[in-house]
PDB file of C-alpha atoms and ligand atoms in Angstrom:
ATOM      1  CA  MET O   1      80.496 108.730  93.947  1.00  0.00           C
ATOM      2  CA  ASN O   2      82.507 108.150  90.753  1.00  0.00           C
ATOM      3  CA  GLU O   3      83.263 104.639  89.640  1.00  0.00           C
ATOM      4  CA  PRO O   4      86.950 103.796  90.203  1.00  0.00           C
ATOM      5  CA  ILE O   5      89.273 103.642  87.185  1.00  0.00           C
ATOM      6  CA  GLU O   6      91.589 100.629  86.895  1.00  0.00           C
ATOM      7  CA  ILE O   7      95.334 100.688  86.231  1.00  0.00           C
ATOM      8  CA  PRO O   8      96.050  97.191  84.988  1.00  0.00           C
ATOM      9  CA  GLU O   9      98.846  95.121  86.555  1.00  0.00           C
ATOM     10  CA  ARG O  10     102.360  96.288  85.633  1.00  0.00           C
ATOM     11  CA  SER O  11     101.166  99.471  83.932  1.00  0.00           C
ATOM     12  CA  GLY O  12     100.814 103.227  84.455  1.00  0.00           C
ATOM     13  CA  THR O  13      98.686 106.249  83.660  1.00  0.00           C
ATOM     14  CA  ALA O  14      98.796 110.044  83.877  1.00  0.00           C
ATOM     15  CA  PHE O  15      96.013 112.611  84.286  1.00  0.00           C
ATOM     16  CA  GLU O  16      95.276 116.157  85.399  1.00  0.00           C
ATOM     17  CA  LEU O  17      94.116 116.983  88.881  1.00  0.00           C
ATOM     18  CA  ALA O  18      92.802 120.485  89.609  1.00  0.00           C
ATOM     19  CA  ARG O  19      93.372 122.335  92.855  1.00  0.00           C
ATOM     20  CA  GLY O  20      90.728 121.164  95.306  1.00  0.00           C
ATOM     21  CA  ASP O  21      90.112 117.851  93.617  1.00  0.00           C
ATOM     22  CA  THR O  22      90.384 114.672  95.700  1.00  0.00           C
ATOM     23  CA  LEU O  23      92.253 111.594  94.521  1.00  0.00           C
ATOM     24  CA  VAL O  24      91.518 108.237  96.181  1.00  0.00           C
ATOM     25  CA  VAL O  25      94.108 105.516  95.440  1.00  0.00           C
ATOM     26  CA  ILE O  26      92.689 102.049  96.201  1.00  0.00           C
ATOM     27  CA  ASP O  27      94.459  98.714  96.549  1.00  0.00           C
ATOM     28  CA  PRO O  28      91.526  96.489  95.291  1.00  0.00           C
ATOM     29  CA  ARG O  29      93.080  93.098  96.117  1.00  0.00           C
ATOM     30  CA  GLY O  30      95.671  93.914  98.778  1.00  0.00           C
ATOM     31  CA  GLU O  31      99.518  93.901  98.873  1.00  0.00           C
ATOM     32  CA  GLN O  32      99.901  96.078  95.786  1.00  0.00           C
ATOM     33  CA  VAL O  33     102.010  99.210  95.430  1.00  0.00           C
ATOM     34  CA  SER O  34     101.214 102.244  93.392  1.00  0.00           C
ATOM     35  CA  ASP O  35     103.961 104.809  92.604  1.00  0.00           C
ATOM     36  CA  LEU O  36     102.570 108.352  92.474  1.00  0.00           C
ATOM     37  CA  LEU O  37     104.213 111.401  90.913  1.00  0.00           C
ATOM     38  CA  ALA O  38     103.033 115.033  90.815  1.00  0.00           C
ATOM     39  CA  PHE O  39     104.132 117.959  88.661  1.00  0.00           C
ATOM     40  CA  ASN O  40     102.922 121.488  88.673  1.00  0.00           C
ATOM     41  CA  ALA O  41     100.561 121.637  85.644  1.00  0.00           C
ATOM     42  CA  ALA O  42     101.620 125.193  84.881  1.00  0.00           C
ATOM     43  CA  ASP O  43     105.355 124.585  85.308  1.00  0.00           C
ATOM     44  CA  LEU O  44     106.877 121.092  84.899  1.00  0.00           C
ATOM     45  CA  ASP O  45     110.127 122.360  86.772  1.00  0.00           C
ATOM     46  CA  GLU O  46     108.116 122.155  89.957  1.00  0.00           C
ATOM     47  CA  VAL O  47     107.870 118.556  91.065  1.00  0.00           C
ATOM     48  CA  ILE O  48     107.115 116.436  94.062  1.00  0.00           C
ATOM     49  CA  SER O  49     110.128 116.282  96.456  1.00  0.00           C
ATOM     50  CA  SER O  50     110.831 113.400  98.737  1.00  0.00           C
ATOM     51  CA  GLY O  51     113.663 115.245 100.489  1.00  0.00           C
ATOM     52  CA  ARG O  52     111.685 118.391 101.169  1.00  0.00           C
ATOM     53  CA  THR O  53     108.596 116.411 102.348  1.00  0.00           C
ATOM     54  CA  LEU O  54     110.502 114.112 104.777  1.00  0.00           C
ATOM     55  CA  ASP O  55     112.409 117.167 106.042  1.00  0.00           C
ATOM     56  CA  PHE O  56     109.246 119.059 106.924  1.00  0.00           C
ATOM     57  CA  ALA O  57     107.345 116.000 108.200  1.00  0.00           C
ATOM     58  CA  GLU O  58     110.255 114.909 110.480  1.00  0.00           C
ATOM     59  CA  THR O  59     109.378 111.292 109.757  1.00  0.00           C
ATOM     60  CA  LEU O  60     109.820 108.620 107.159  1.00  0.00           C
ATOM     61  CA  TYR O  61     106.284 107.339 107.599  1.00  0.00           C
ATOM     62  CA  LEU O  62     103.682 109.710 106.060  1.00  0.00           C
ATOM     63  CA  THR O  63      99.963 109.399 106.723  1.00  0.00           C
ATOM     64  CA  THR O  64      96.789 111.417 107.339  1.00  0.00           C
ATOM     65  CA  GLY O  65      97.597 115.028 108.054  1.00  0.00           C
ATOM     66  CA  HIS O  66     100.967 115.066 106.256  1.00  0.00           C
ATOM     67  CA  ILE O  67     101.629 117.221 103.185  1.00  0.00           C
ATOM     68  CA  LEU O  68     103.669 116.225 100.129  1.00  0.00           C
ATOM     69  CA  TYR O  69     105.806 119.227  99.104  1.00  0.00           C
ATOM     70  CA  SER O  70     107.426 120.344  95.839  1.00  0.00           C
ATOM     71  CA  ASN O  71     111.071 121.079  95.219  1.00  0.00           C
ATOM     72  CA  ARG O  72     110.034 124.729  95.811  1.00  0.00           C
ATOM     73  CA  SER O  73     108.731 123.835  99.281  1.00  0.00           C
ATOM     74  CA  ARG O  74     105.090 124.463  98.307  1.00  0.00           C
ATOM     75  CA  PRO O  75     102.251 122.018  99.195  1.00  0.00           C
ATOM     76  CA  MET O  76     101.230 119.813  96.231  1.00  0.00           C
ATOM     77  CA  LEU O  77      99.110 117.103  97.826  1.00  0.00           C
ATOM     78  CA  SER O  78      97.723 116.682 101.354  1.00  0.00           C
ATOM     79  CA  ILE O  79      96.916 113.249 102.721  1.00  0.00           C
ATOM     80  CA  VAL O  80      93.422 113.539 104.025  1.00  0.00           C
ATOM     81  CA  ALA O  81      92.611 109.912 104.721  1.00  0.00           C
ATOM     82  CA  ASP O  82      94.649 106.667 105.005  1.00  0.00           C
ATOM     83  CA  THR O  83      93.425 103.237 105.979  1.00  0.00           C
ATOM     84  CA  VAL O  84      96.882 101.727 105.816  1.00  0.00           C
ATOM     85  CA  GLY O  85      99.391 103.987 107.445  1.00  0.00           C
ATOM     86  CA  ARG O  86     102.500 102.512 105.759  1.00  0.00           C
ATOM     87  CA  HIS O  87     103.889 104.012 102.552  1.00  0.00           C
ATOM     88  CA  ASP O  88     107.388 104.778 101.224  1.00  0.00           C
ATOM     89  CA  PHE O  89     108.946 107.973  99.960  1.00  0.00           C
ATOM     90  CA  LEU O  90     112.646 106.890  99.872  1.00  0.00           C
ATOM     91  CA  LEU O  91     112.906 104.604  96.888  1.00  0.00           C
ATOM     92  CA  THR O  92     112.861 105.517  93.130  1.00  0.00           C
ATOM     93  CA  PRO O  93     110.444 103.821  90.763  1.00  0.00           C
ATOM     94  CA  CYS O  94     111.435 100.378  89.721  1.00  0.00           C
ATOM     95  CA  SER O  95     112.987 100.170  86.281  1.00  0.00           C
ATOM     96  CA  PHE O  96     115.053  97.963  83.935  1.00  0.00           C
ATOM     97  CA  ASP O  97     117.963  98.715  86.201  1.00  0.00           C
ATOM     98  CA  THR O  98     116.020  97.461  89.273  1.00  0.00           C
ATOM     99  CA  PHE O  99     115.405  94.228  87.496  1.00  0.00           C
ATOM    100  CA  ASN O 100     119.084  93.838  86.372  1.00  0.00           C
ATOM    101  CA  HIS O 101     120.161  94.592  89.960  1.00  0.00           C
ATOM    102  CA  PHE O 102     117.747  92.485  92.046  1.00  0.00           C
ATOM    103  CA  TYR O 103     116.198  89.985  89.722  1.00  0.00           C
ATOM    104  CA  PRO O 104     118.833  89.087  87.103  1.00  0.00           C
ATOM    105  CA  THR O 105     117.179  85.661  86.412  1.00  0.00           C
ATOM    106  CA  LEU O 106     113.716  87.162  85.677  1.00  0.00           C
ATOM    107  CA  PRO O 107     112.652  88.680  82.346  1.00  0.00           C
ATOM    108  CA  PRO O 108     113.442  92.312  82.565  1.00  0.00           C
ATOM    109  CA  HIS O 109     110.634  94.900  82.695  1.00  0.00           C
ATOM    110  CA  ARG O 110     110.623  98.566  82.186  1.00  0.00           C
ATOM    111  CA  GLY O 111     108.834  98.819  85.569  1.00  0.00           C
ATOM    112  CA  CYS O 112     107.159 101.834  87.082  1.00  0.00           C
ATOM    113  CA  PHE O 113     109.850 104.135  85.657  1.00  0.00           C
ATOM    114  CA  GLY O 114     109.212 103.129  82.062  1.00  0.00           C
ATOM    115  CA  ASN O 115     105.475 103.110  82.648  1.00  0.00           C
ATOM    116  CA  LEU O 116     105.627 106.639  84.214  1.00  0.00           C
ATOM    117  CA  ALA O 117     107.841 107.942  81.379  1.00  0.00           C
ATOM    118  CA  ALA O 118     105.443 106.581  78.773  1.00  0.00           C
ATOM    119  CA  ALA O 119     102.347 107.973  80.504  1.00  0.00           C
ATOM    120  CA  LEU O 120     103.902 111.411  81.170  1.00  0.00           C
ATOM    121  CA  GLU O 121     105.485 111.818  77.699  1.00  0.00           C
ATOM    122  CA  PRO O 122     102.282 113.344  76.222  1.00  0.00           C
ATOM    123  CA  TYR O 123     102.442 116.002  78.997  1.00  0.00           C
ATOM    124  CA  GLY O 124     105.964 116.973  78.041  1.00  0.00           C
ATOM    125  CA  VAL O 125     107.700 115.195  80.903  1.00  0.00           C
ATOM    126  CA  ALA O 126     111.039 113.780  79.814  1.00  0.00           C
ATOM    127  CA  PRO O 127     112.360 110.660  81.584  1.00  0.00           C
ATOM    128  CA  ASP O 128     115.180 112.471  83.366  1.00  0.00           C
ATOM    129  CA  ARG O 129     112.669 114.745  85.144  1.00  0.00           C
ATOM    130  CA  ILE O 130     111.193 111.741  86.998  1.00  0.00           C
ATOM    131  CA  PRO O 131     112.080 112.032  90.717  1.00  0.00           C
ATOM    132  CA  THR O 132     111.509 109.706  93.684  1.00  0.00           C
ATOM    133  CA  ALA O 133     107.847 108.774  93.661  1.00  0.00           C
ATOM    134  CA  PHE O 134     105.531 108.612  96.628  1.00  0.00           C
ATOM    135  CA  ASN O 135     105.009 104.859  96.819  1.00  0.00           C
ATOM    136  CA  CYS O 136     101.507 104.253  98.072  1.00  0.00           C
ATOM    137  CA  PHE O 137     101.228 101.046 100.101  1.00  0.00           C
ATOM    138  CA  MET O 138     104.981 100.220  99.767  1.00  0.00           C
ATOM    139  CA  ASN O 139     106.250  98.751 102.900  1.00  0.00           C
ATOM    140  CA  VAL O 140     109.967  99.675 103.586  1.00  0.00           C
ATOM    141  CA  PRO O 141     110.755  99.239 107.366  1.00  0.00           C
ATOM    142  CA  ILE O 142     114.024 100.859 108.575  1.00  0.00           C
ATOM    143  CA  ASP O 143     116.280  99.572 111.319  1.00  0.00           C
ATOM    144  CA  GLY O 144     116.749 102.766 113.406  1.00  0.00           C
ATOM    145  CA  GLU O 145     120.197 101.683 114.647  1.00  0.00           C
ATOM    146  CA  THR O 146     121.830 100.389 111.538  1.00  0.00           C
ATOM    147  CA  GLY O 147     119.850 102.240 108.851  1.00  0.00           C
ATOM    148  CA  LYS O 148     119.298  98.963 107.073  1.00  0.00           C
ATOM    149  CA  LEU O 149     116.171  98.985 105.054  1.00  0.00           C
ATOM    150  CA  LYS O 150     114.029  96.061 103.707  1.00  0.00           C
ATOM    151  CA  VAL O 151     111.290  95.893 101.110  1.00  0.00           C
ATOM    152  CA  LEU O 152     108.536  93.685 102.628  1.00  0.00           C
ATOM    153  CA  PRO O 153     105.038  92.945 101.209  1.00  0.00           C
ATOM    154  CA  PRO O 154     102.533  95.755 101.784  1.00  0.00           C
ATOM    155  CA  ILE O 155     100.381  95.638 104.834  1.00  0.00           C
ATOM    156  CA  SER O 156      97.409  96.846 102.772  1.00  0.00           C
ATOM    157  CA  LYS O 157      94.355  94.581 102.579  1.00  0.00           C
ATOM    158  CA  ALA O 158      91.758  94.459  99.677  1.00  0.00           C
ATOM    159  CA  GLY O 159      89.844  97.722  99.576  1.00  0.00           C
ATOM    160  CA  ASP O 160      92.404  99.785 101.540  1.00  0.00           C
ATOM    161  CA  SER O 161      93.011 103.314 100.276  1.00  0.00           C
ATOM    162  CA  ILE O 162      94.855 106.588 100.700  1.00  0.00           C
ATOM    163  CA  THR O 163      93.254 109.857  99.834  1.00  0.00           C
ATOM    164  CA  PHE O 164      94.934 113.061  98.650  1.00  0.00           C
ATOM    165  CA  ARG O 165      93.655 116.608  98.163  1.00  0.00           C
ATOM    166  CA  ALA O 166      95.418 118.579  95.373  1.00  0.00           C
ATOM    167  CA  GLU O 167      96.862 121.884  96.682  1.00  0.00           C
ATOM    168  CA  MET O 168      97.692 123.161  93.260  1.00  0.00           C
ATOM    169  CA  ASP O 169      96.870 122.287  89.620  1.00  0.00           C
ATOM    170  CA  LEU O 170      98.797 119.040  88.996  1.00  0.00           C
ATOM    171  CA  ILE O 171      99.787 116.483  86.386  1.00  0.00           C
ATOM    172  CA  ILE O 172      99.745 113.124  88.194  1.00  0.00           C
ATOM    173  CA  GLY O 173     101.488 109.984  87.150  1.00  0.00           C
ATOM    174  CA  MET O 174     100.520 106.642  88.721  1.00  0.00           C
ATOM    175  CA  THR O 175     101.361 102.991  88.401  1.00  0.00           C
ATOM    176  CA  ALA O 176     100.491  99.462  89.437  1.00  0.00           C
ATOM    177  CA  CYS O 177     103.974  98.467  90.460  1.00  0.00           C
ATOM    178  CA  SER O 178     105.920  95.783  88.574  1.00  0.00           C
ATOM    179  CA  ALA O 179     108.597  94.706  91.110  1.00  0.00           C
ATOM    180  CA  PRO O 180     108.014  91.211  92.738  1.00  0.00           C
ATOM    181  CA  ASP O 181     109.309  91.997  96.226  1.00  0.00           C
ATOM    182  CA  SER O 182     107.350  95.216  96.554  1.00  0.00           C
ATOM    183  CA  ASN O 183     104.075  93.475  95.918  1.00  0.00           C
ATOM    184  CA  GLY O 184     104.147  90.160  97.844  1.00  0.00           C
ATOM    185  CA  GLY O 185     105.400  88.323  94.665  1.00  0.00           C
ATOM    186  CA  THR O 186     102.211  88.940  92.523  1.00  0.00           C
ATOM    187  CA  PHE O 187     101.147  91.673  90.286  1.00  0.00           C
ATOM    188  CA  LYS O 188      97.662  93.198  90.724  1.00  0.00           C
ATOM    189  CA  PRO O 189      95.777  96.237  89.448  1.00  0.00           C
ATOM    190  CA  ILE O 190      95.335  99.540  91.204  1.00  0.00           C
ATOM    191  CA  HIS O 191      92.120 101.556  91.311  1.00  0.00           C
ATOM    192  CA  TYR O 192      91.669 105.284  91.671  1.00  0.00           C
ATOM    193  CA  ARG O 193      88.798 107.664  91.862  1.00  0.00           C
ATOM    194  CA  ILE O 194      88.751 111.441  91.345  1.00  0.00           C
ATOM    195  CA  GLU O 195      86.274 113.655  93.177  1.00  0.00           C
ATOM    196  CA  ARG O 196      86.246 117.052  91.514  1.00  0.00           C
ATOM    197  CA  GLY O 197      86.456 119.869  93.974  1.00  0.00           C
TER     198      GLY O 197
HETATM  199 ZN1  LIG Y   1     107.348  99.702  90.787  1.00  0.00          ZN
END
């Protein structure tokens, strides 16, 4: 088994994932979110789609057995294992604007958005192409009557993970999230491991 690679706190990375490869995203210390993006490696206009995925899944809470679809309604990633069972696919990556809006007294940070934009730039992905990310371990409960949502600390514990299988050749962007409320108030690294198919 490959050694995990670390994404340091409040940073991001990007890499290629071939069809059939497995990606394991690990929360090494617990209560840490990782935003995940996927682009078709052969055509950057095809990108992971929250709307299409939630539409087909008929639920807001995605876990083992669910598929993350592209804007062209094609499978990009299948969730093949999940020790947590609570992730978010509604909210955009945190950014300077997030900090201005929710944390006006804290030093601003470019957040997951800025980290993803920097990591994906070498692959030709411009910032305006960044969509809603699949937010591994992010805990966003919804009140079914009012529609009110909250961002609560993740329920993930140290060593928890979610595992994806690539259904096409992909460029992946991933972060260790930078927003205080999403991560129980502290910033921790994320680990990931790739098993080549
Ligand atoms: Zn974030």
